[in-house]
Coordinates of C-alpha atoms in Angstrom, one line a residue:
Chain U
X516 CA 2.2 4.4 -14.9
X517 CA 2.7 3.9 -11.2
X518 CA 3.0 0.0 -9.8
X519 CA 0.9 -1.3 -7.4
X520 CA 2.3 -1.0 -4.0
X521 CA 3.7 -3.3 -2.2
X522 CA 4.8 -2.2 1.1
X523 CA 2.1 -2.3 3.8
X524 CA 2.0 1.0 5.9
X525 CA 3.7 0.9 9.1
X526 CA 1.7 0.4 12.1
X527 CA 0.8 4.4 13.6
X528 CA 0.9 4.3 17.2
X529 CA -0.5 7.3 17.4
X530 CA -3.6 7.6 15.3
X531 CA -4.6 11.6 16.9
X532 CA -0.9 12.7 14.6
X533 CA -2.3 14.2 11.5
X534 CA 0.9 15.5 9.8
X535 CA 2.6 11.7 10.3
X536 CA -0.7 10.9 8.6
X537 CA -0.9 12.9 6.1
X538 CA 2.9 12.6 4.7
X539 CA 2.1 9.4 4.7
X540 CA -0.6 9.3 2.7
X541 CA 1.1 11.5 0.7
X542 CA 2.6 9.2 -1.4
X543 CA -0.8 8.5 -2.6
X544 CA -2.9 5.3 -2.6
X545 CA -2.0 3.2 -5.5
X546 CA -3.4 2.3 -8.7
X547 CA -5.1 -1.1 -7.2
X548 CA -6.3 0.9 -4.1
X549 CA -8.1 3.1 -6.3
X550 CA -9.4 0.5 -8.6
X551 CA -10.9 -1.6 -5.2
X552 CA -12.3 1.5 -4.1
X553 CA -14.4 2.6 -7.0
X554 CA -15.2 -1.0 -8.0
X555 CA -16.7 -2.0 -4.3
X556 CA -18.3 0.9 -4.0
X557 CA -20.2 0.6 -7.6
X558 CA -20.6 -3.2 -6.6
X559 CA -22.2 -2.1 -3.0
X560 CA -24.8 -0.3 -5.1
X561 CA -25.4 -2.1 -7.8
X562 CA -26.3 -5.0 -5.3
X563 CA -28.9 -2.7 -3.3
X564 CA -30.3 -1.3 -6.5
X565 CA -30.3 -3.1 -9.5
X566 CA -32.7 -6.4 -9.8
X567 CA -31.0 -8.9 -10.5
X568 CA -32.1 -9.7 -14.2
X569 CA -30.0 -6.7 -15.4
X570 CA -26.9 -7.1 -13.3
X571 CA -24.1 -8.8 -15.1
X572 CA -24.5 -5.9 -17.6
X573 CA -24.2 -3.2 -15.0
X574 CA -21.4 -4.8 -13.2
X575 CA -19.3 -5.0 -16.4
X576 CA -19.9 -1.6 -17.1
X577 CA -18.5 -0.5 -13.3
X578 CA -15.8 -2.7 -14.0
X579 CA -14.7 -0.4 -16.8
X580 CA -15.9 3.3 -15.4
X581 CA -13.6 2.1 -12.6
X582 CA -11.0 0.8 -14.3
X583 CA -11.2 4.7 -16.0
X584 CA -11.7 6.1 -12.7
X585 CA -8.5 4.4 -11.3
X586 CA -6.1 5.4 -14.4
X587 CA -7.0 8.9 -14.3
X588 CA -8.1 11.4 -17.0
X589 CA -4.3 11.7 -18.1
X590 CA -5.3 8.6 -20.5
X591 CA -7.1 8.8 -23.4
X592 CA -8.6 5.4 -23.5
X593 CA -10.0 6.4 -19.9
X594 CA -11.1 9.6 -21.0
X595 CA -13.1 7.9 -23.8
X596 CA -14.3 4.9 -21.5
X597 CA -15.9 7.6 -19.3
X598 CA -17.6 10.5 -22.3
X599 CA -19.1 6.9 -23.3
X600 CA -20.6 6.1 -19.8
X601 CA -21.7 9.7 -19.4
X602 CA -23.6 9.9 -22.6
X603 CA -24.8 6.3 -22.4
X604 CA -26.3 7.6 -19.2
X605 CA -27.7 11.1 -20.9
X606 CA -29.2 8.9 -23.5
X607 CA -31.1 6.6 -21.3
X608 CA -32.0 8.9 -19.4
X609 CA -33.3 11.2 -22.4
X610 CA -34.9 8.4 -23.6
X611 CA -37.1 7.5 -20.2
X612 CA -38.3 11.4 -19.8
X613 CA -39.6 11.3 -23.3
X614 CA -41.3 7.8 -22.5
X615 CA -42.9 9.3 -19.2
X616 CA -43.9 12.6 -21.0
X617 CA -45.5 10.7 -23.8
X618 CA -47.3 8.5 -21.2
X619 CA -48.3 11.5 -19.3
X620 CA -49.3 13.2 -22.3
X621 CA -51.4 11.1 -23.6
X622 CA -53.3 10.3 -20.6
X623 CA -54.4 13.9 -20.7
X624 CA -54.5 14.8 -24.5
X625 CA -54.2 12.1 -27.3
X626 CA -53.3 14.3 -30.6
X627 CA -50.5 16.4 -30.2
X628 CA -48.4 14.6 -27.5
X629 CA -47.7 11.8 -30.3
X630 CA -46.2 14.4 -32.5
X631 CA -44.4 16.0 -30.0
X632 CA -42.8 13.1 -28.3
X633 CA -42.2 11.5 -31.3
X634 CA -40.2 14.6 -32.5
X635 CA -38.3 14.8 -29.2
X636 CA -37.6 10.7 -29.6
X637 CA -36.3 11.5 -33.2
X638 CA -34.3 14.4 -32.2
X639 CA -32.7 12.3 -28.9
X640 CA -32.2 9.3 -31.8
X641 CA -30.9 11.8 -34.6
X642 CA -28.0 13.2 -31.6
X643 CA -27.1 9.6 -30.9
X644 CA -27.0 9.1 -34.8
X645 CA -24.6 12.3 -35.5
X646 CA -22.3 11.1 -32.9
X647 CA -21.9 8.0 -34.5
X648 CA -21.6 10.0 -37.8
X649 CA -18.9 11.9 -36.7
X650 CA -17.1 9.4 -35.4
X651 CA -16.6 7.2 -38.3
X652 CA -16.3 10.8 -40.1
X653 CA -12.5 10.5 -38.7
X654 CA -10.0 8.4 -40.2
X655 CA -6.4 9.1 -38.8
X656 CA -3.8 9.4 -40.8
X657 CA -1.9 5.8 -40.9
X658 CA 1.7 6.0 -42.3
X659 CA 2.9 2.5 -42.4
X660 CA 1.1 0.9 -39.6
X661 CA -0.4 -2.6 -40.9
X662 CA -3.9 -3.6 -41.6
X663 CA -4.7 -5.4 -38.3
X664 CA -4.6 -2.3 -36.4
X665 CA -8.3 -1.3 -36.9
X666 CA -8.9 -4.4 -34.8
X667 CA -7.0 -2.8 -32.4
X668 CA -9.1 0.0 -32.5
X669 CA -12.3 -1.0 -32.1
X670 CA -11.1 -3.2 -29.2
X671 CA -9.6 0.0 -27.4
X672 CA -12.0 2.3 -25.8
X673 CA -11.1 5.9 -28.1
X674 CA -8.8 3.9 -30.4
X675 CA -10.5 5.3 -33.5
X676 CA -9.4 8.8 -33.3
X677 CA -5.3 8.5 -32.3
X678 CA -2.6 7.9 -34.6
X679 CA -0.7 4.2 -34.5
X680 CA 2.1 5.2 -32.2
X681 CA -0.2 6.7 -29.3
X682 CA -2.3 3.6 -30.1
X683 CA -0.2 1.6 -29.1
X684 CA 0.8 3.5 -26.1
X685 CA -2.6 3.6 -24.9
X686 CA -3.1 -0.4 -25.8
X687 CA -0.2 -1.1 -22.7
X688 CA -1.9 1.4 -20.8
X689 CA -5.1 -0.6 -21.4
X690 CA -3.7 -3.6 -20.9
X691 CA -2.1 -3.1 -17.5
X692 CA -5.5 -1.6 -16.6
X693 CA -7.2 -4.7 -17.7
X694 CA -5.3 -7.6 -15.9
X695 CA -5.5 -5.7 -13.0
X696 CA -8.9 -5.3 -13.0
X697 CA -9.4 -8.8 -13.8
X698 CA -7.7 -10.0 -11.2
X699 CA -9.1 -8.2 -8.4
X700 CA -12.7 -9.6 -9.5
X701 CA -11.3 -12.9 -9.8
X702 CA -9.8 -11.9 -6.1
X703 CA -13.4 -11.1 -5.2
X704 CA -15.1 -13.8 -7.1
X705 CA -12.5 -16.3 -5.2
X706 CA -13.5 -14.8 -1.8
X707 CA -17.3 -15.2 -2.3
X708 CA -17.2 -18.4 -3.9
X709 CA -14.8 -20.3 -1.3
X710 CA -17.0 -20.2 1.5
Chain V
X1258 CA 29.3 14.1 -2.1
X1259 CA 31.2 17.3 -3.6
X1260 CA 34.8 17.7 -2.8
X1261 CA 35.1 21.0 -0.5
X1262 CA 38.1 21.9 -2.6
X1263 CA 36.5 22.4 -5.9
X1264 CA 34.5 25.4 -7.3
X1265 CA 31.0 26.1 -6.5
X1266 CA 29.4 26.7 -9.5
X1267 CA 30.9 23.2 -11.3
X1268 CA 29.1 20.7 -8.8
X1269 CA 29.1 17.1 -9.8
X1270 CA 27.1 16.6 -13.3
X1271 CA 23.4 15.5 -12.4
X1272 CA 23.6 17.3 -9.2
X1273 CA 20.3 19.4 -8.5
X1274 CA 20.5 22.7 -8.3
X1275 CA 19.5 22.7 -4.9
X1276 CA 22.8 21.8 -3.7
X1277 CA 24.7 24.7 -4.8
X1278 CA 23.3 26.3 -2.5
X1279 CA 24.7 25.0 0.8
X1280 CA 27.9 24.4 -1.5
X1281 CA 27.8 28.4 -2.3
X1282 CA 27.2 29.6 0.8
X1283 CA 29.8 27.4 2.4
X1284 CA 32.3 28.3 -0.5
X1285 CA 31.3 32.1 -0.3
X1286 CA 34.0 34.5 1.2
X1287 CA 31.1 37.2 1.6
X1288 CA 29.4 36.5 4.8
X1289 CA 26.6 39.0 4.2
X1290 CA 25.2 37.2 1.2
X1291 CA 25.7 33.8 2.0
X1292 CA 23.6 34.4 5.3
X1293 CA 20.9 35.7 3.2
X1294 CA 21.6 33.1 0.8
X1295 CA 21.3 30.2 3.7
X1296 CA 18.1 31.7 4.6
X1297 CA 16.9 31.9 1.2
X1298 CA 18.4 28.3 0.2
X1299 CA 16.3 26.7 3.2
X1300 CA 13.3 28.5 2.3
X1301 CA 13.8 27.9 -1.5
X1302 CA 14.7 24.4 -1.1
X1303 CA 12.3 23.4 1.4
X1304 CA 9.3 24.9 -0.5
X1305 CA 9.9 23.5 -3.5
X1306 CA 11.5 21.8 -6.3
X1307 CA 14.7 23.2 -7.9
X1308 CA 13.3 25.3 -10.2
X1309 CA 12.1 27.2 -6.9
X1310 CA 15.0 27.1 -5.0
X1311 CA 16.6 28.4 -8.1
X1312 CA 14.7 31.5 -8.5
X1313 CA 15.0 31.7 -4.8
X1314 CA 18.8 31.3 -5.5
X1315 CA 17.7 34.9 -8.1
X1316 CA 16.8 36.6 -5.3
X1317 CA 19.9 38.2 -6.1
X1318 CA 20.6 40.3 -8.8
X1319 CA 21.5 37.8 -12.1
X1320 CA 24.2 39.3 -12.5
X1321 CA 25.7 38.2 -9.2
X1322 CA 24.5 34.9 -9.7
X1323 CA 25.5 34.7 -12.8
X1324 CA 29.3 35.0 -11.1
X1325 CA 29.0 32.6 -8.7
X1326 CA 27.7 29.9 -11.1
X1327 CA 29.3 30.4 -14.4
X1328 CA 32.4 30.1 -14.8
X1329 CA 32.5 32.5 -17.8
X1330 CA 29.6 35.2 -17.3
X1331 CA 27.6 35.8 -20.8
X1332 CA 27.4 38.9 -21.1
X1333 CA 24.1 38.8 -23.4
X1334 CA 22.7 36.2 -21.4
X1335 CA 19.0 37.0 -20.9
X1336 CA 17.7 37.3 -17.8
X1337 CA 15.2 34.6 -18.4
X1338 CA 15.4 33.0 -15.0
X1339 CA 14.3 29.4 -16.7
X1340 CA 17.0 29.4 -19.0
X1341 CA 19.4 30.3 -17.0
X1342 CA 18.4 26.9 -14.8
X1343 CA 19.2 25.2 -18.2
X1344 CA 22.5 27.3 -18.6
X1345 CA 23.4 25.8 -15.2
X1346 CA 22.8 22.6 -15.4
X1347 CA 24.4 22.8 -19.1
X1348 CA 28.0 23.8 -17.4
X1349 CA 27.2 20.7 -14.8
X1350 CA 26.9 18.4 -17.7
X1351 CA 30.3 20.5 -19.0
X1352 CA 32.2 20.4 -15.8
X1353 CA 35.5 18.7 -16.7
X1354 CA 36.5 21.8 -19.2
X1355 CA 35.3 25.2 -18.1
X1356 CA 35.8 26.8 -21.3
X1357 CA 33.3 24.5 -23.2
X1358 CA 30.7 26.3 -21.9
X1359 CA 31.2 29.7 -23.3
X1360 CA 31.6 28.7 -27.0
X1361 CA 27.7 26.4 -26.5
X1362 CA 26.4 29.5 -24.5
X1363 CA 26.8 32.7 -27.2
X1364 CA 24.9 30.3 -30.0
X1365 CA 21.7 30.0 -28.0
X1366 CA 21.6 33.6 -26.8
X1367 CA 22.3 34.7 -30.3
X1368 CA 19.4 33.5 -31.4
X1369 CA 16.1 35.0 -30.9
X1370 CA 14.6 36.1 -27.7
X1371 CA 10.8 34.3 -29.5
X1372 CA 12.8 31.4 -29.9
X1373 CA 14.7 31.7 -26.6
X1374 CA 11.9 29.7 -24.8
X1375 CA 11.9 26.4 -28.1
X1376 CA 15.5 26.8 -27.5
X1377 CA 15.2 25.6 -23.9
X1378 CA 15.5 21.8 -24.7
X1379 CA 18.3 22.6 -27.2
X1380 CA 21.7 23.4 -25.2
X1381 CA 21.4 20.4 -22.6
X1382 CA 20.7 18.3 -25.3
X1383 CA 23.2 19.2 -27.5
X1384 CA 25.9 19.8 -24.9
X1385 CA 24.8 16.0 -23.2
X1386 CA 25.0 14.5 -27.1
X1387 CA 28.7 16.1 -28.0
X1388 CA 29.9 15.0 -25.1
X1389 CA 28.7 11.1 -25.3
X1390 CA 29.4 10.8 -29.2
X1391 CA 32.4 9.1 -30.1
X1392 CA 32.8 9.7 -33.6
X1393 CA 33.8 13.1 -34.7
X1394 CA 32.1 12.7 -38.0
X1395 CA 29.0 11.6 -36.4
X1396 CA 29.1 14.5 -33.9
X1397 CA 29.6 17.1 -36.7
X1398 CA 27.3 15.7 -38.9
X1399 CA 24.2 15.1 -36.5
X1400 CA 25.4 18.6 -34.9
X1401 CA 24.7 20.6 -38.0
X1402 CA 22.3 18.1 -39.0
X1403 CA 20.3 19.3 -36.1
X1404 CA 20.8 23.0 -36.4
X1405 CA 19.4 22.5 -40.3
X1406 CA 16.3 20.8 -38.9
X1407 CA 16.0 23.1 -36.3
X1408 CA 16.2 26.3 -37.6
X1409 CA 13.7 24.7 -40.3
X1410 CA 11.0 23.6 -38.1
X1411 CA 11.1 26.5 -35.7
X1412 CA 7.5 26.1 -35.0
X1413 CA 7.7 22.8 -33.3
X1414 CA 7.8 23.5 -29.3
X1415 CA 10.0 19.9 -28.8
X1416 CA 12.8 18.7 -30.5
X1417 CA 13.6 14.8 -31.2
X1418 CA 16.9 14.5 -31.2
X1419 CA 17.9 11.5 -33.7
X1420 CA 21.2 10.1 -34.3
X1421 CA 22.0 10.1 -37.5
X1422 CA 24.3 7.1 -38.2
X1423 CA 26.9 6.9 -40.8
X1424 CA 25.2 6.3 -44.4
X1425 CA 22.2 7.3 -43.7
X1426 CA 20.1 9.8 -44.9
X1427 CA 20.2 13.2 -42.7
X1428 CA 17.6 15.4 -43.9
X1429 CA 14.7 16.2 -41.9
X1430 CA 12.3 14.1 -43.2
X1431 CA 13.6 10.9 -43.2
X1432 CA 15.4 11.9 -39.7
X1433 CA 11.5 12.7 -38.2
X1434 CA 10.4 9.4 -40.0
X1435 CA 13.4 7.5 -38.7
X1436 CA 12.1 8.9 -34.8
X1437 CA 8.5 8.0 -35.5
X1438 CA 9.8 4.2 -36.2
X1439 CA 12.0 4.1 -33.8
X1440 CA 9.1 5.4 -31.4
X1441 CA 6.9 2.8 -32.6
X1442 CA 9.5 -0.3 -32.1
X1443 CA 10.0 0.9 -28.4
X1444 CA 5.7 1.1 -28.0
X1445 CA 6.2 -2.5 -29.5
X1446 CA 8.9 -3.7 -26.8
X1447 CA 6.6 -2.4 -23.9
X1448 CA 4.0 -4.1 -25.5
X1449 CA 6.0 -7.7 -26.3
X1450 CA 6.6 -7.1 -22.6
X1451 CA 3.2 -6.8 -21.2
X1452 CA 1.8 -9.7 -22.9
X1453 CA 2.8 -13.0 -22.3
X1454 CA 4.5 -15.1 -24.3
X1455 CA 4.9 -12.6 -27.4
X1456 CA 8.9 -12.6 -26.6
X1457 CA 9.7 -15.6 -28.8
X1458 CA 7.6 -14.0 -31.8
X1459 CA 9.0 -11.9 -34.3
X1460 CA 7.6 -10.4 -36.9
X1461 CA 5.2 -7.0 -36.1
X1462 CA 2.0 -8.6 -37.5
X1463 CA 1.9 -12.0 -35.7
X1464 CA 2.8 -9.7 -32.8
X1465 CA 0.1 -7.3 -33.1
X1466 CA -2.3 -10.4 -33.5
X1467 CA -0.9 -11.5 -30.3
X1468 CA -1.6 -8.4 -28.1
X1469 CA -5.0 -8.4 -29.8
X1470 CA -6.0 -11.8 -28.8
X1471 CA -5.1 -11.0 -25.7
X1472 CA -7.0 -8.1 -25.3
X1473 CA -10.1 -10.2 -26.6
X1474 CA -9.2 -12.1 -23.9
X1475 CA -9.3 -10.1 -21.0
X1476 CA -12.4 -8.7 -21.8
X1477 CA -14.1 -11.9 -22.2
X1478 CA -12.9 -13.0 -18.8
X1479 CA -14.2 -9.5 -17.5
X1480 CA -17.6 -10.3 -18.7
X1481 CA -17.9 -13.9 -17.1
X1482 CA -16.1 -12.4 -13.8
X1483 CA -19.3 -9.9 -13.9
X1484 CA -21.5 -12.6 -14.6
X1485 CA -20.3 -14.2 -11.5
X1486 CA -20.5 -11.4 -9.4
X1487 CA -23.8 -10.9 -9.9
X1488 CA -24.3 -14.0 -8.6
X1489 CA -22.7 -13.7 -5.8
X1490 CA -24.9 -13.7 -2.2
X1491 CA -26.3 -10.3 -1.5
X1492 CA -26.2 -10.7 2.0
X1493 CA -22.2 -9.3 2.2
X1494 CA -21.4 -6.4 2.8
X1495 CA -18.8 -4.6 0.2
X1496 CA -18.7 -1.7 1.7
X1497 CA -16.4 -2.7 4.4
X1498 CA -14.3 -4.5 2.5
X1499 CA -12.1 -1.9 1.3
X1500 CA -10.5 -1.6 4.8
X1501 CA -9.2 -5.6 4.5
X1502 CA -7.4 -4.4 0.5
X1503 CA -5.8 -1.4 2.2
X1504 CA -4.0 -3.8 4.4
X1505 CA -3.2 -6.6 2.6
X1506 CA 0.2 -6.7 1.3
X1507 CA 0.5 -7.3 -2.4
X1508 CA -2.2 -8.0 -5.2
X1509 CA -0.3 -11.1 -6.9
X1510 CA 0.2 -12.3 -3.7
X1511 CA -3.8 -13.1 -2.8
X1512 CA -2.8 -16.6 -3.5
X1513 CA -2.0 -18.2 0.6
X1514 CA -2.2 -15.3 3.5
X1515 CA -5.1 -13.5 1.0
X1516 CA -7.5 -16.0 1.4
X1517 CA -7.2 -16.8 4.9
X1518 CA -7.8 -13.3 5.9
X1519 CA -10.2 -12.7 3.4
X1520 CA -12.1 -15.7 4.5
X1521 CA -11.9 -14.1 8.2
X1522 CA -13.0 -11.1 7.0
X1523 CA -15.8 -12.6 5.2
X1524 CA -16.8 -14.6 8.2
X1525 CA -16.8 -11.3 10.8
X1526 CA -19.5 -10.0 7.8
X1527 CA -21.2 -13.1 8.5
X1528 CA -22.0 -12.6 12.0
X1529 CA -22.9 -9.6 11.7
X1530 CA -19.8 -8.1 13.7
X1531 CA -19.8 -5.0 12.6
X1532 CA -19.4 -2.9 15.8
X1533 CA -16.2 -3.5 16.4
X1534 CA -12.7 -3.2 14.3
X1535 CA -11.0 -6.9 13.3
X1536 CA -9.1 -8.5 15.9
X1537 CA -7.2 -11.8 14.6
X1538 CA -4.2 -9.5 12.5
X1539 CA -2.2 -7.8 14.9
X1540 CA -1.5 -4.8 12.6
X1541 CA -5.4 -4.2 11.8
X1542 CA -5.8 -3.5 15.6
X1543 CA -2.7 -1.2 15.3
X1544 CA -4.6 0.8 12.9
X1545 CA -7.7 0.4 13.9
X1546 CA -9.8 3.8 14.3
X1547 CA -11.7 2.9 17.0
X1548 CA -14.2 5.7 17.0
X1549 CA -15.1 6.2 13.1
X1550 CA -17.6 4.1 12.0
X1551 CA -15.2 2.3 9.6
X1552 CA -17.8 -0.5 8.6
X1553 CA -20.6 1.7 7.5
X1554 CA -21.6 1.2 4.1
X1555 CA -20.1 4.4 3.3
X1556 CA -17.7 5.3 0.8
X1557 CA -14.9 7.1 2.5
X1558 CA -14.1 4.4 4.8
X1559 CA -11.6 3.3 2.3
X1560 CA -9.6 6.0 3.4
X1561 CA -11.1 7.4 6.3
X1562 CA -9.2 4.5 7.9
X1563 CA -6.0 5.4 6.4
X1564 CA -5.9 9.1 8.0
X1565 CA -8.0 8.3 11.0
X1566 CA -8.3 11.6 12.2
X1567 CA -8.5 13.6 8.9
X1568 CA -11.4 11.9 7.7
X1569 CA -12.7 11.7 3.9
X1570 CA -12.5 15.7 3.1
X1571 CA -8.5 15.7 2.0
X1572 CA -8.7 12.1 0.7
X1573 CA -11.1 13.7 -1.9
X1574 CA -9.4 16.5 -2.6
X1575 CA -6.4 14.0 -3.0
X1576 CA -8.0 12.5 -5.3
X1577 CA -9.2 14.9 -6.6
X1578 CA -5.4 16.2 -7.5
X1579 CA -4.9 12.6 -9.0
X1580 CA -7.6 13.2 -11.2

């Protein structure tokens, strides 16, 4: 994967030169820029939105859309990391519509609302049940690769489904993901803290 | 840089493709072609990678191009314009003997015109590994070794080429299983690499329980970093923060200059001086956009201050070509 870079841009005299601009900035914004970007952004938002019980959950969970954001859907574990944010979000949000039907429902007619929004509950709980069926459904096939690699895999996001050697391709992957999202939160965590 | 004296069509081996073309022109007694050739070449080369100027190079009949770069012209070499880029750089990797060539080239034709497009990886490969092998007995053996296993697996699209050392078991199986380890044991290197202090341990279990504890460990330290940042005061402004990590000069190096301009940065916030750009670091001002609204609260300040006048629209669809 691509370092971080470590030039600074040179200084543009002339800010009105879009080509200079724009071959500059064709050599793309790094990995870290990325990461920064999607992080603050997520962490602008959350701050504005979220009361504050609820937070430390949602801000690890940006920390790792981001992280997936940053790496690009060339990666597997990132893919993953992001199909679980996406149906984590389709299932909450399933599961509030059928909580505000029922309570709408049964405002206006108490018998067969409770059926009916018990059957859609079952059915949003019965998808969420089949994809976890399917998933352990799928053992890959291990040649000689020892026994503490299923650790591995549950501790990769996606590690379930990939053979050992693109497991362990994916685990540096992850791990040079990791360290440098943890250091730009302890970056950020050191800025608000030293005041 | 080439030597005017020698041939065109045997530049020096790893050369792209691209220079022939100045070389050919220069070289070229015809001055009709090589001025449609120059013009070509700069269009080719500047459009594109080599591949392109290649095919811009086949703007000519193959036949004719086939002259000016081989040495020996096949004369049932397909017209496949791709393999013929291989064929090319195949007589670069050749160059000191230009009869070596011809004997490689009439296999690969030979074969199949299906198989023409799996054979792709198979001349460089084979020319690049007979020339670097030392041992005649290894060359033959892992030569035909290689032809056995790939005329049996013709349905792979890749080859992995193996070297098959002396004693060893050469057929395909154990050769593919031999690849997969060896594979594995590289992954294990970057790994060993990656985390620290996994270097003085050998053995692949204590290894692997290494990289995992690690992992575990990282991810723990995520969840208390979060735990902190939600903490954090809500009266600062993240928004505009991105503009301060676009300039600052290296990640690891947040330790000195990263703190005192991120606690100027933090302290601008603070005051609630958000109208106009940061002053104290010289090269800030320098890059300044003074009319954007850089500290809004809105996302493509991140890199609507990098291409000031360009705004967020081709950043996205920059990113969105990352993505």
């Amino acid at each position: 994967m691509d370092r971080k870079r470590t030039t600074p841009p040179p200084p543009n005299p002339n800010p009105s030169s879009p080509a200079l601009l724009v071959t500059r900035a064709a050599a793309s914004p790094s990995k870290a820029h990325m990461l920064a970007f999607h992080f603050l952004r997520a962490l602008s938002r959350i701050h504005r939105v979220t009361p504050v019980r609820r937070r430390t959950r949602t801000i690890r969970r940006a920390a790792y859309s981001s992280m997936a954001r940053a790496a690009g859907p060339r990666r597997a574990w990132s893919r993953a990391l992001l199909g679980q944010a996406r149906s984590r979000r389709a299932r909450t949000l399933a599961r509030r519509a059928v909580l505000v039907r029922r309570r709408v429902l049964t405002a206006a007619a108490p018998s067969s609302p409770a059926a009916r929004g018990g059957g859609r509950f079952i059915a949003a709980g019965g998808e969420t049940s089949a994809a976890a069926a399917s998933r352990a459904a799928l053992p890959p096939r291990q040649a000689g690769e020892p026994p503490r690699a299923d650790a591995l895999r549950r501790l990769v996001p996606g590690g379930d489904a990939m053979e050992y050697c693109s497991l362990l391709e994916e685990t540096a992957d992850y791990l040079r993901s990791l360290r440098a999202q943890v250091q730009l939160m302890q970056g950020l965590v050191d800025l608000f803290s030293c005041q | 840089m080439r030597h005017p004296s020698q041939p065109p069509e045997v530049p020096g081996a790893g050369d792209d493709i691209q220079d022939l073309i100045p070389v050919a022109s220069s070289a070229s007694g015809s001055v009709a072609w090589s001025s449609s050739k120059g013009g070509e070449g700069g269009g080719g080369g500047g459009g594109g990678d080599s591949g392109g100027s290649f095919t811009a190079l086949l703007g000519l009949p193959t036949s004719q191009a086939m002259e000016l770069l081989l040495p020996a012209a096949a004369p049932t070499f397909p017209a496949d314009p791709q393999l013929v880029d291989r064929a090319a750089r195949f007589s670069a990797f050749a160059s000191p003997s230009p009869s070596s060539p011809s004997p490689n080239l009439p296999p690969p034709p030979g074969s199949s015109a299906a198989a023409a497009a799996k054979r792709k990886v198979d001349p460089a490969d084979r020319a690049s590994k007979g020339k670097s092998s030392k041992k005649g007995k290894t060359a033959a053996a892992s030569g035909e070794d290689k032809d056995g296993g790939g005329d049996g697996e013709d349905d792979k699209p890749a080859y992995v080429h193996v070297r098959a050392r002396r004693g060893q078991a050469t057929d395909s199986h154990s050769l593919a299983e031999r690849a997969r380890r060896e594979k594995i044991n590289a992954r294990m290197e970057l790994l060993k690499d990656l985390v620290p202090g996994c270097s003085k341990v050998s053995g692949t279990a204590l290894v692997l329980d290494e990289i995992i504890n690690h992992v575990q460990s990282l991810q723990r330290q995520v969840e208390y970093l979060s735990m902190r940042l939600a903490a954090v005061n809500p009266r600062v402004d993240f928004g505009g923060l991105d503009n301060f990590l676009t300039t600052e000069v290296t990640w690891p190096d947040m330790g000195v200059n990263g703190a005192r301009h991120l606690v100027q940065l933090q302290q601008h916030f603070w005051h609630g001086d958000l109208a106009h750009p940061l002053q104290p670091p010289s090269q800030w001002e320098k890059r300044a956009d003074p009319h954007a609204p850089v500290f809004s609260n809105s996302s493509s300040s991140l890199f609507g201050y990098d291409l000031a006048s360009s705004g967020a629209q081709p950043q996205t669809g920059k990113l969105k070509m990352e993505l």
